[in-house]
Each structure stands twice: as structure tokens, then as C-alpha cells.
Short mmCIF file of C-alpha atoms and ligand atoms in Angstrom, two decimals:
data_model
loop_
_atom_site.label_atom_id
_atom_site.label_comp_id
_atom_site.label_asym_id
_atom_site.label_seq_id
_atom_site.Cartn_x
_atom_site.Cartn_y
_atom_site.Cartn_z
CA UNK A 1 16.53 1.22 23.60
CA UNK A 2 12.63 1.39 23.46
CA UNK A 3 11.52 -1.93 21.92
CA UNK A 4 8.53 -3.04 20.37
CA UNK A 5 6.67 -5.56 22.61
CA UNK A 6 7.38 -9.30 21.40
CA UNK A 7 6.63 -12.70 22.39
CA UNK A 8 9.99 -13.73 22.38
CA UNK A 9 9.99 -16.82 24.11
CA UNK A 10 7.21 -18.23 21.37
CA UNK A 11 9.28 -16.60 18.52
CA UNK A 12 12.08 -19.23 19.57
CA UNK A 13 10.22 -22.13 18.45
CA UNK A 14 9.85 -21.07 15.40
CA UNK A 15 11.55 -21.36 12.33
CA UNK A 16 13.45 -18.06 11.07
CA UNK A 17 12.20 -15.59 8.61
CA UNK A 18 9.04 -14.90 9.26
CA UNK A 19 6.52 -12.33 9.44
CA UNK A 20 4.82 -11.61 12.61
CA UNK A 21 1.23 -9.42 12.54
CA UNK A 22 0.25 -7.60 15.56
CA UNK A 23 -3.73 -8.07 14.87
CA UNK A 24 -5.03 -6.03 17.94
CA UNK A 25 -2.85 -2.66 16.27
CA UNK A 26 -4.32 -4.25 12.76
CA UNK A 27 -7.99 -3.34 14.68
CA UNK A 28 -7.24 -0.27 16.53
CA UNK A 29 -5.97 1.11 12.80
CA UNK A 30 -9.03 -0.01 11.22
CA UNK A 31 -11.34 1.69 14.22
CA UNK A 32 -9.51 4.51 13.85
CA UNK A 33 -9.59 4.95 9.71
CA UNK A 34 -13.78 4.14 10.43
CA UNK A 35 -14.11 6.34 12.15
CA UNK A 36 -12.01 9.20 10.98
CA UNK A 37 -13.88 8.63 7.77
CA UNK A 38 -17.58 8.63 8.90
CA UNK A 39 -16.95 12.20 9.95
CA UNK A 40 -17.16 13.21 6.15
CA UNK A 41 -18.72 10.21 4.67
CA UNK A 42 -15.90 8.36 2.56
CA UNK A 43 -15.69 5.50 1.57
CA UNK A 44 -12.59 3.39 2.05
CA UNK A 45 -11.20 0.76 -0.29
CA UNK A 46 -8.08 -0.97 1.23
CA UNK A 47 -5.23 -1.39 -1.52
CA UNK A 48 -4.88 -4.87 -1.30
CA UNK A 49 -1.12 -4.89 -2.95
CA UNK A 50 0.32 -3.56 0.33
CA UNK A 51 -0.83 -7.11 1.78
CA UNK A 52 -2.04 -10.14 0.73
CA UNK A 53 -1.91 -12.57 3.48
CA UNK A 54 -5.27 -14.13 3.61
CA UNK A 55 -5.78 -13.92 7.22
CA UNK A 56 -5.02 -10.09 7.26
CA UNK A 57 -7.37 -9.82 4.31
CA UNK A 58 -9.91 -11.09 5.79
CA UNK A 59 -9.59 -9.38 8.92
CA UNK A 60 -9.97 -6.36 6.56
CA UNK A 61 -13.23 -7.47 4.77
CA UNK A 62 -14.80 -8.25 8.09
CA UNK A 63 -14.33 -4.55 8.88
CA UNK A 64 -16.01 -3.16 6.50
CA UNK A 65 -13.61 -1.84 4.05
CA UNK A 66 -13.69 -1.90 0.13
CA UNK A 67 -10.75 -3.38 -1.66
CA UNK A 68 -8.86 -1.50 -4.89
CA UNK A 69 -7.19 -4.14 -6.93
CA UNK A 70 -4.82 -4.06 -9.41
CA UNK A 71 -4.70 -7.23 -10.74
CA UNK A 72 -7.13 -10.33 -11.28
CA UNK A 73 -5.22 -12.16 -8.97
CA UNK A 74 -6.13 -9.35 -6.18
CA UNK A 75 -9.43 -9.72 -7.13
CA UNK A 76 -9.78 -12.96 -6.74
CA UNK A 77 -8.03 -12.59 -3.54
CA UNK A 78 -10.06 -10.19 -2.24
CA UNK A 79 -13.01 -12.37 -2.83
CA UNK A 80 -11.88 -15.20 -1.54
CA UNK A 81 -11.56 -12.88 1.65
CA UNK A 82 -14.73 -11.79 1.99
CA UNK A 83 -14.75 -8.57 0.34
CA UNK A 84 -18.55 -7.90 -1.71
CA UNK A 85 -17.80 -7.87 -5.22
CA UNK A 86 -19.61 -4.53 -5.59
CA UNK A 87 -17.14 -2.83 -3.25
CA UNK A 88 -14.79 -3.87 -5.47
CA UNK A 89 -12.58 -1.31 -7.57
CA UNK A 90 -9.90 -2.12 -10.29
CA UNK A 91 -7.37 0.19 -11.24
CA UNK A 92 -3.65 -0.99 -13.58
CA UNK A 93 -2.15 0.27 -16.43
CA UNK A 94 -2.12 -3.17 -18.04
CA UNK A 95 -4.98 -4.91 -17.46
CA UNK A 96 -5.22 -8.60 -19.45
CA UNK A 97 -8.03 -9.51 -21.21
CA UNK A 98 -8.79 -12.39 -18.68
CA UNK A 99 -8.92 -9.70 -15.94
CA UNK A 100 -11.38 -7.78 -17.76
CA UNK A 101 -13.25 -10.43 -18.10
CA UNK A 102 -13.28 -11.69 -14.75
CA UNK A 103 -13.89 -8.11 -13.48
CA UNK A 104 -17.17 -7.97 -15.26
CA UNK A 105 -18.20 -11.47 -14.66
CA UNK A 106 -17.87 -11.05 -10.60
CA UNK A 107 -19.77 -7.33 -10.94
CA UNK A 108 -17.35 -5.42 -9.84
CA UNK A 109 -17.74 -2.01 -9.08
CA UNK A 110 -15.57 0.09 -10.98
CA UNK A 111 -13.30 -0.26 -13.43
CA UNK A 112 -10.33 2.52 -13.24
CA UNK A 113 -9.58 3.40 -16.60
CA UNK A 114 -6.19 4.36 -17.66
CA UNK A 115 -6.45 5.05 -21.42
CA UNK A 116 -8.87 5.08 -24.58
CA UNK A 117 -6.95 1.90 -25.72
CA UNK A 118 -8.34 0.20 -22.51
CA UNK A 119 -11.70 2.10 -22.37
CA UNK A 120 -12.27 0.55 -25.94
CA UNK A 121 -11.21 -2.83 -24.50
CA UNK A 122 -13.62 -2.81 -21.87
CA UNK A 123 -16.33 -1.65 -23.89
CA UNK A 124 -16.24 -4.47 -26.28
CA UNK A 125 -15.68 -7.43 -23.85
CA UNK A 126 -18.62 -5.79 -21.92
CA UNK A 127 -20.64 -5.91 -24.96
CA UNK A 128 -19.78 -9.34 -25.71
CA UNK A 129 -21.35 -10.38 -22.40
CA UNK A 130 -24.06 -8.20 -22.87
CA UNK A 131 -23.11 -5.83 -19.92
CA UNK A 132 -22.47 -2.28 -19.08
CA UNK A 133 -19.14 -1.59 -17.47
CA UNK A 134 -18.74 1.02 -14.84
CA UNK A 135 -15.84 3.22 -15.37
CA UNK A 136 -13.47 5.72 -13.99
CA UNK A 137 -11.10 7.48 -15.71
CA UNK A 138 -7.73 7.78 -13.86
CA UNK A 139 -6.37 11.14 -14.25
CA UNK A 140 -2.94 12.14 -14.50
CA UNK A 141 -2.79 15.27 -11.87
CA UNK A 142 0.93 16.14 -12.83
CA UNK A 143 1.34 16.89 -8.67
CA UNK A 144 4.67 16.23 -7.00
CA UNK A 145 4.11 14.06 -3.88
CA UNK A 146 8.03 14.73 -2.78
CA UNK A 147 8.22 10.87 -2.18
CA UNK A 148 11.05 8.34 -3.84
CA UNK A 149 11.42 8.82 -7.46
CA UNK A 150 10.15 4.62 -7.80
CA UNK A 151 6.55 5.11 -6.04
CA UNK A 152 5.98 8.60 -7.78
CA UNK A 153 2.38 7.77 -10.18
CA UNK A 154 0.86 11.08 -10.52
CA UNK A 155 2.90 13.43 -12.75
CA UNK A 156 2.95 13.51 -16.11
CA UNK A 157 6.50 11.29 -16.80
CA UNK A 158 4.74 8.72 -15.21
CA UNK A 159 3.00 5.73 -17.22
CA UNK A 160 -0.11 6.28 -15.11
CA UNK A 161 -3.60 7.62 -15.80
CA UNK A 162 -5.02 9.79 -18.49
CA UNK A 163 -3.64 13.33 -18.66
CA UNK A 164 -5.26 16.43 -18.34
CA UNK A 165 -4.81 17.41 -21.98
CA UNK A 166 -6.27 14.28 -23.16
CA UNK A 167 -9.29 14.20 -20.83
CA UNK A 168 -11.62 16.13 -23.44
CA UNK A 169 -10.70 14.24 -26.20
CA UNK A 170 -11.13 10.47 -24.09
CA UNK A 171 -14.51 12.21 -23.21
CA UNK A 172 -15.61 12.25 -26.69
CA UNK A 173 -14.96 9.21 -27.82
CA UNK A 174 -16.76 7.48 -24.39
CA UNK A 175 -19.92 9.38 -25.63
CA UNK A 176 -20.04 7.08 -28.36
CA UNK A 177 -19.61 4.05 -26.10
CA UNK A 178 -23.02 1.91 -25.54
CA UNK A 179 -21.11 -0.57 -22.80
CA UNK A 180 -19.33 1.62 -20.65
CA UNK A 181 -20.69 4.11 -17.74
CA UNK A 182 -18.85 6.90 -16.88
CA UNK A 183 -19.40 6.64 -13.09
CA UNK A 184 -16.30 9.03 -11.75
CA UNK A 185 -12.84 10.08 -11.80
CA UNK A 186 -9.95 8.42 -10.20
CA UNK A 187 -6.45 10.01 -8.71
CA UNK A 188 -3.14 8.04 -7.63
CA UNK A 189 -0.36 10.29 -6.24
CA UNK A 190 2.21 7.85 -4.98
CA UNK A 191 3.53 6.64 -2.05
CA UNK A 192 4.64 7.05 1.62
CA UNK A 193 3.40 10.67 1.48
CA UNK A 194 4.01 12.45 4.44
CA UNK A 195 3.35 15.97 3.17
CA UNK A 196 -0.21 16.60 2.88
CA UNK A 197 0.03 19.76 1.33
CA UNK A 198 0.30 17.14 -2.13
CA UNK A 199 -2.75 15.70 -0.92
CA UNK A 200 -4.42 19.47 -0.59
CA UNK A 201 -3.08 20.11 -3.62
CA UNK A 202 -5.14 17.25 -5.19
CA UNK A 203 -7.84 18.02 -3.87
CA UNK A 204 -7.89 21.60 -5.57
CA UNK A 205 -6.76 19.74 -9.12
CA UNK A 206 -10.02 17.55 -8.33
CA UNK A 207 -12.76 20.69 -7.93
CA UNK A 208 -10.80 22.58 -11.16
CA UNK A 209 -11.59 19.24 -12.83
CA UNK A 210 -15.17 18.74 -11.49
CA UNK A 211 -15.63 22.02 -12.67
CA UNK A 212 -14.80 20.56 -16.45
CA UNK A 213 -17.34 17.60 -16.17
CA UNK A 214 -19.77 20.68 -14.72
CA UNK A 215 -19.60 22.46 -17.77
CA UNK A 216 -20.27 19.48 -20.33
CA UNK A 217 -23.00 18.37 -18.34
CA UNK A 218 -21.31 15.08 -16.40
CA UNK A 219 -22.19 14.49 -13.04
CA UNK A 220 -19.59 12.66 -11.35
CA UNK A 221 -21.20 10.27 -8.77
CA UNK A 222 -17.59 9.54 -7.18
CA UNK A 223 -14.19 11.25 -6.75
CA UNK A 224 -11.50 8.85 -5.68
CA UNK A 225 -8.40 10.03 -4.35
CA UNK A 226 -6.26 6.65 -4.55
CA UNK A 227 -3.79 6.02 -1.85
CA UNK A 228 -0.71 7.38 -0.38
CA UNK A 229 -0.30 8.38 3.09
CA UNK A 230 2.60 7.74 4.72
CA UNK A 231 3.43 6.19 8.12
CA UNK A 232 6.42 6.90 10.77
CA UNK A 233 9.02 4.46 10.11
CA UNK A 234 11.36 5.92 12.38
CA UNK A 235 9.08 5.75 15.31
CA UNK A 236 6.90 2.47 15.07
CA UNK A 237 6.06 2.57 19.15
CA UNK A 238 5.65 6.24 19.16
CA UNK A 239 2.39 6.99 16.79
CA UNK A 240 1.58 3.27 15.59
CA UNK A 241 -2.00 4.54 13.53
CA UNK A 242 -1.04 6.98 10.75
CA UNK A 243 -2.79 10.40 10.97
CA UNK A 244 -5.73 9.59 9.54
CA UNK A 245 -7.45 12.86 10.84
CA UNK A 246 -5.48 15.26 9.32
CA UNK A 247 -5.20 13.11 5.79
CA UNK A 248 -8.96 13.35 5.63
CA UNK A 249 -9.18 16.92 6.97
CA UNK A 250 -6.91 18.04 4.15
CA UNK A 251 -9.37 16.78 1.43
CA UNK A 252 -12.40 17.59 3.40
CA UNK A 253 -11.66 21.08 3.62
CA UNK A 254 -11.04 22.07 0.12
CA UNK A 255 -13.24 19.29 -1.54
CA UNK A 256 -17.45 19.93 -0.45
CA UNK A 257 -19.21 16.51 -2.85
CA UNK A 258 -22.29 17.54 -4.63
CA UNK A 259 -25.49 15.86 -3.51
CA UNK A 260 -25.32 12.42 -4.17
CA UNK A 261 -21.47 12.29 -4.83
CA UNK A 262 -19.43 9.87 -3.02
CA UNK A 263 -15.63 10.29 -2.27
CA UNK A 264 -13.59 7.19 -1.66
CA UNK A 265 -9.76 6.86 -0.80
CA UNK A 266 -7.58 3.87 -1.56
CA UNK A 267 -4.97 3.41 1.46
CA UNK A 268 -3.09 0.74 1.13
CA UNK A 269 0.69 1.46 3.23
CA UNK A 270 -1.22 2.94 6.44
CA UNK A 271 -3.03 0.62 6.94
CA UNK A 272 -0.95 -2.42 7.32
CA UNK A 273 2.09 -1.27 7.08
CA UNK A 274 3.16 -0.52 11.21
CA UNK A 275 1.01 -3.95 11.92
CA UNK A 276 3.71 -6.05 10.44
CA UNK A 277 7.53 -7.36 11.54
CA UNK A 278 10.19 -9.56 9.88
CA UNK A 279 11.78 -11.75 12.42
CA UNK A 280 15.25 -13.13 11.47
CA UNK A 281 17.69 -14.99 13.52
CA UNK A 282 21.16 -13.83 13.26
CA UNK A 283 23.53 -16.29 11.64
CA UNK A 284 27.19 -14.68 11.88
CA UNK A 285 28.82 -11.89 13.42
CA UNK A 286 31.28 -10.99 11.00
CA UNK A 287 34.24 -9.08 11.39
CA UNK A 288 35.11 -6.91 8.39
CA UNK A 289 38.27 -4.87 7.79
CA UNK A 290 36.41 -1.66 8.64
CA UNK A 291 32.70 -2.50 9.49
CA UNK A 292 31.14 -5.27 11.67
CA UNK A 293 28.45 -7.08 9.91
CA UNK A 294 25.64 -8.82 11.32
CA UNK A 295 24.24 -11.75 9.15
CA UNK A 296 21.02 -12.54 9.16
CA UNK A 297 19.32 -15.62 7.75
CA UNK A 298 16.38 -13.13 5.98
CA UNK A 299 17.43 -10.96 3.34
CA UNK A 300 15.25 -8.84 0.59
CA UNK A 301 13.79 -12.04 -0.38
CA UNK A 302 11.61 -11.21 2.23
CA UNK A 303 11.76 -7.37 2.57
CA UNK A 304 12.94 -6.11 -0.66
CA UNK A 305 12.20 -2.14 0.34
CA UNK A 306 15.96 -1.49 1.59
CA UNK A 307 17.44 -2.67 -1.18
CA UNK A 308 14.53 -1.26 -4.03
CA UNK A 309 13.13 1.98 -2.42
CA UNK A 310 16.14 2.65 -0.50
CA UNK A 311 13.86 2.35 2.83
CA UNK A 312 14.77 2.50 6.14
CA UNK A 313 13.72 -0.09 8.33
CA UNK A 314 13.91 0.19 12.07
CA UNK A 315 15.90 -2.57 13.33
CA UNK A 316 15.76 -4.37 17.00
CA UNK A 317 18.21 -6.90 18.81
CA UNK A 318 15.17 -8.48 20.59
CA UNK A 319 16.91 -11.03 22.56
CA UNK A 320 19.54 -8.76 24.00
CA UNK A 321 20.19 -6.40 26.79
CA UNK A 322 24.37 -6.00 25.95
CA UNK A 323 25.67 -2.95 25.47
CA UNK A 324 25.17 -1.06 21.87
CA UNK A 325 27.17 -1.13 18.78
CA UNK A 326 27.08 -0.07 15.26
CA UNK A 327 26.63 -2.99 12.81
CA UNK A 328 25.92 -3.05 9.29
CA UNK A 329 22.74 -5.22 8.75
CA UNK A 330 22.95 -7.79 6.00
CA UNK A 331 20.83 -11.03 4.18
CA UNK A 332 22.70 -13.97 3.02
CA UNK A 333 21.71 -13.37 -0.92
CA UNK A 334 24.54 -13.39 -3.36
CA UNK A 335 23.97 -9.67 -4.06
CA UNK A 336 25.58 -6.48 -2.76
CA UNK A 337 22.29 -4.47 -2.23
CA UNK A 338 21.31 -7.05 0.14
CA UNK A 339 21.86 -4.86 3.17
CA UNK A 340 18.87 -3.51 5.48
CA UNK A 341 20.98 -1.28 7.45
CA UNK A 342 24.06 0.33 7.58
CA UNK A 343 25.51 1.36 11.05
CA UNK A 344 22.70 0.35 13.08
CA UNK A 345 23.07 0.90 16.36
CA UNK A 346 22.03 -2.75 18.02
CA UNK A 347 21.88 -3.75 21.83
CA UNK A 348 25.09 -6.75 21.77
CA UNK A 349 24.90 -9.08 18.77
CA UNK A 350 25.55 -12.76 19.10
CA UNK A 351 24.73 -15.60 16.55
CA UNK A 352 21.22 -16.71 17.15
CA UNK A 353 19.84 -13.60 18.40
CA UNK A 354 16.60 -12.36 16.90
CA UNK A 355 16.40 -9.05 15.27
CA UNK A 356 13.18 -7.49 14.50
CA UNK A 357 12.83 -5.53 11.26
CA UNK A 358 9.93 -3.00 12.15
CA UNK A 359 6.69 -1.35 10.19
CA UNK A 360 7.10 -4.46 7.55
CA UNK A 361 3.54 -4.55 6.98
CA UNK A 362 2.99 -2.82 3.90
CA UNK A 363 5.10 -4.52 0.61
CA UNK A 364 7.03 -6.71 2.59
CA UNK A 365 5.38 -10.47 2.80
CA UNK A 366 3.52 -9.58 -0.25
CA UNK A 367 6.39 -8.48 -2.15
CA UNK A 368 9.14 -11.53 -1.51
CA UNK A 369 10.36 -13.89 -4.28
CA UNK A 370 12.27 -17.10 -4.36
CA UNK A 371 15.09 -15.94 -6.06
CA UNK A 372 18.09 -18.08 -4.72
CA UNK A 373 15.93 -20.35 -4.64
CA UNK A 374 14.77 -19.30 -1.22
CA UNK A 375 11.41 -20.51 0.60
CA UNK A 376 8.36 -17.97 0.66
CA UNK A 377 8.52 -16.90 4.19
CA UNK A 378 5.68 -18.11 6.78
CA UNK A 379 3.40 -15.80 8.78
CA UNK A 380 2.33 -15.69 12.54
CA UNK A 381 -0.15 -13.72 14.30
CA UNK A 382 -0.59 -12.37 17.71
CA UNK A 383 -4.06 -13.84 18.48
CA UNK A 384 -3.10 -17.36 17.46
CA UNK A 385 0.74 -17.93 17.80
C1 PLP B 1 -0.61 1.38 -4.72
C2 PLP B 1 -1.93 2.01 -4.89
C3 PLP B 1 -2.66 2.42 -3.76
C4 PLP B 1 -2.14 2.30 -2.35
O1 PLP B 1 -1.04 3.10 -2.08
P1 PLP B 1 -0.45 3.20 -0.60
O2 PLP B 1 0.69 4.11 -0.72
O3 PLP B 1 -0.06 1.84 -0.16
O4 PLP B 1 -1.55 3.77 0.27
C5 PLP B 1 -3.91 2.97 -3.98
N1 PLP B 1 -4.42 3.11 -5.22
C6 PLP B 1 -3.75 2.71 -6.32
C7 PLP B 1 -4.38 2.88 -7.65
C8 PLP B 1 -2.48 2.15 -6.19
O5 PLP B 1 -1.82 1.77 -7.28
#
């Protein structure tokens, strides 16, 4: 079996789970997304909920990326990182009052708005501070990404954004609003898209609704097209950079800005997502009635996606050469959805081996609890381990 490379000898040293961050792919993605992007001018906010880890973050900021945040702790995060405040954005459902506040204290630059409720929110707490609060409305699209039912945001059963039918009427009332600027519009399909006709699709919703703000007189200085594109989790080795090219080409071709309109996309998934692996040691081989189970000493404490999003994981025996067999994968947590993989084929499995769980980058680290109470596993990096 094709392997990902690993410095296995330094992984035994170290205490089991943990996440391990390939920092050179980390760069090459980031090169790549640069670059990609300058050929049509976007601008790219990294969706800082995919990843956390402050070292990741940071190599991030130092690229050159914006953050999106969804949370006041993100912001903060994000500052603490390096990111400029005013390259900034904040999008939620729910923001606090707190994170509203701190959002306009640190200068943010954009607030995405996702409904009059909130817009009136902002204004006030703006206007209590004697500020002007740059908005974007998040609109509701009603497109089908064809992803899992759980990471599905843009159509109209979902809780996000402002729809389509409500737009005019959310207009109106931010006419009236002295502390708010209406500074763009904001879109959020979902996530792990890997068909970018949704994305295409968008992008034609976008100019229909461009067309709207045309006719009432609104300029929209930026269109943001959120997040979403998928990566190969089947093939980590094979094409470890998602296809940025062709994401942006699918936007660029339908979608020509005005003067003086900037376009921005909020990728969060592709671009850490193939960067990352969960290590775990293997604690048992267990012998069921029908099935053979390997036991592992991680479970979705660390990488809840198997057992949440019903995600596939690729799975490695990194410390074995023995001939293959079909195992079911499973964590030591005192619940039955705790398995990563069922009949994975695995080169010989012995207690103590280490098995690699690939393309953990994206909501795995950031996403694990301490339910049993479980440590909060530690993270290594390929430049410094
Ligand atoms: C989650 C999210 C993203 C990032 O999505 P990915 O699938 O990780 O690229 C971007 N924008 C918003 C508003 C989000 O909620």
C-alpha cells in the first residue's frame, strides 16, 4: 500500500493521540491558493473554524490571508495570530452581544449579517460607541451543494442567511439605519463540495442578485462567496492541494466585478484539511465473533467526523509491512458510533502499531472534546518535531 511519508521513528517517542501537521504541504497549499487567486484578483479569508491551532494560524496570517470568523473566540484567535483586524470578517447566526462588541472595538472589517433582528443589534451597539458598522448581508441562495445533509447552509430549510424573499424588505429597513454600512453581500453553500457546478450555480444566483442592488441604486463594493470546496479524501498522496484553479475558474467565468468591486472567498476545509494526521497507537487486536477489531487509544474525541458526518478517513498501519487484512477501526469511548472504519484493509496489525488517520486537518484538532473525561490531544509539526 502507498503510504503517506512519516517520521516514524520520532512518532515513537511520543505520546499517543496526536495530531501531526505537514507544514511544507501547509505552504505549497497556500502558494498555490495565492496564486490561483491573483489571476482574478480575490481576496481570500481563511475560515478559521476548520483549524485553530495557533501555530497553523499563524503560519496562515504570515501568508497573507484574511480570516472569516464565526465567533469572538475566532476573532480573538485570529488576532492573536497575526491576522490585521481589517482583514477580518464575521459571519454566525448567533452572534452575542459581547462579540458584537468586540467586533467593533478591534475594527473589524465586515460584519456578515444574518437577519434584521441582528442588523438592528449591530446598529445600536455601533451607535452606542459612536461607530459605523460595516455590513454584509448573508443571503440564503436556496442552491443544493449535493454534500451531507449536516454541512448543507445554503438552502432555504437551513437556519442560515437572509432569504431571497426577504432581501427587499431587510433593504428597507437598513435605509433607515444611521450606524450600519451596507458594504456587500455574503454566500455560504456548505461543505466538502466537490461539484462545482453548485459553485457555478452561485455564481449566476450572485449576478441575478447584483442585478437587484443595480436597480435600487446599491453598489456592492464586495461579493463573497463563503467557503466550501472539497478535498480528495480517498487519495491524500495522489492530489494533496485541492483544485483551486478550477474552483476559481468556475466563479470567474460567470461572475465579471464592476469597477471597484472586490470578490473574496472563505475556504476553510482546503486549505488545511490534507495538511493534517491523527496518529494513534493501537491498543488491542480484538477478536470478535464475526469481525476483527483494531483498538486504538484515539477515538472521536479527537476526530469526531466518522462518527458525526459519516466521513471516511483514510487509514494507514504505519509501522507495518505484514500482509493485509480487513479490520474494523475503533476508539476506546463508551459509545457505539465510535468507529473510524469499518473493513479497512490494514498492512498486519499488532498492539502498539501506529495507524495514521489521513486528511485530518480540517475539523479534526479543532473539533475534539473531553468527553470521557479524555485529554485534549497535543500537536506536532514537521519543521520542529
Ligand atoms: C464553515 C464556513 C466556511 C468554510 O467552509 P469550508 O467548507 O471549510 O471551506 C466559510 N464561510 C462560512 C461563513 C462558514 O460558516
Amino acid at each position: 500500500m502507498l503510504k503517506g511519508k512519516f517520521p516514524t521513528d520520532k512518532f515513537k517517542s511520543l505520546a499517543t493521540p496526536f495530531y501531526y501537521y505537514n507544514i511544507e504541504l501547509l505552504r505549497e497549499t497556500l502558494n498555490v491558493i495565492k496564486a490561483e487567486a491573483a489571476k482574478y484578483n480575490y481576496h481570500i479569508h481563511y475560515a478559521v473554524k476548520a483549524n485553530a491551532n495557533p501555530r497553523i494560524l499563524s503560519e496562515i496570517a504570515r501568508s497573507g490571508l484574511g480570516a472569516d470568523c464565526v465567533s469572538g473566540g475566532e476573532i480573538q484567535a485570529a488576532i492573536n495570530a497575526g491576522f490585521r483586524p481589517g482583514a477580518i470578517v464575521f459571519a454566525g447566526v448567533g452572534k452575542a452581544d459581547w462579540e458584537i462588541e468586540l467586533g467593533l472595538d478591534s475594527d473589524i472589517s465586515c460584519f456578515n449579517v444574518e437577519s434584521t433582528a441582528e442588523l438592528e443589534v449591530i446598529c445600536l451597539t455601533a451607535a452606542a460607541k459612536g461607530k459605523t458598522a460595516p455590513v454584509a448581508l448573508r443571503i440564503n441562495p436556496d442552491i443544493d451543494p449535493h454534500t451531507h445533509a449536516k454541512i448543507t447552509t445554503g438552502m432555504k430549510e437551513n437556519k442560515f442567511g437572509i432569504s431571497q424573499k426577504q432581501l427587499g424588505a431587510t433593504l428597507d429597513r437598513l435605509a433607515g439605519m444611521r450606524n450600519v454600512r451596507l458594504t456587500g453581500i455574503h454566500f455560504h453553500l456548505g461543505s466538502q463540495i466537490t461539484d462545482l457546478f453548485s459553485f457555478q450555480s452561485l455564481a449566476i444566483r450572485a449576478s441575478e442578485i447584483q442585478d437587484e442592488f443595480d436597480r435600487r441604486g446599491i453598489f456592492l463594493e464586495n461579493i463573497n462567496f463563503g467557503g466550501g470546496l472539497g478535498i480528495d479524501y480517498y487519495h491524500p498522496n495522489h492530489l494533496p492541494v485541492a483544485a483551486f484553479e478550477n474552483y476559481f475558474a468556475a466563479v470567474g467565468r460567470l461572475l465579471r466585478p464592476r469597477t471597484g468591486q472586490q470578490i473574496h472567498f472563505e475556504p476553510g476545509r482546503s486549505v488545511v484539511g490534507q495538511c493534517g494526521t491523527l496518529i494513534s497507537k493501537v491498543l488491542y487486536v480484538k477478536e470478535g465473533d464475526t469481525k476483527r477489531f483494531a483498538v486504538l487509544d484515539a477515538g472521536f474525541t479527537e476526530l469526531i467526523r466518522p462518527a458525526m458526518y459519516d466521513a471516511y478517513h483514510r487509514i494507514e498501519n504505519i509501522t507495518s509491512e505484514g500482509e493485509t487484512g480487513l479490520y474494523d477501526v475503533v476508539g476506546p469511548i463508551c459509545e457505539s458510533s465510535d468507529v473510524f472504519g469499518r473493513d479497512v484493509e490494514l498492512n498486519l496489525v499488532r498492539r502498539g502499531d501506529l495507524l495514521a488517520l489521513r486528511s485530518a486537518g480540517a475539523y479534526g484538532e479543532i473539533m475534539a472534546s473531553q468527553y470521557n473525561c479524555r485529554r485534549l490531544p497535543a500537536s506536532y509539526f514537521s519543521d520542529t518535531i
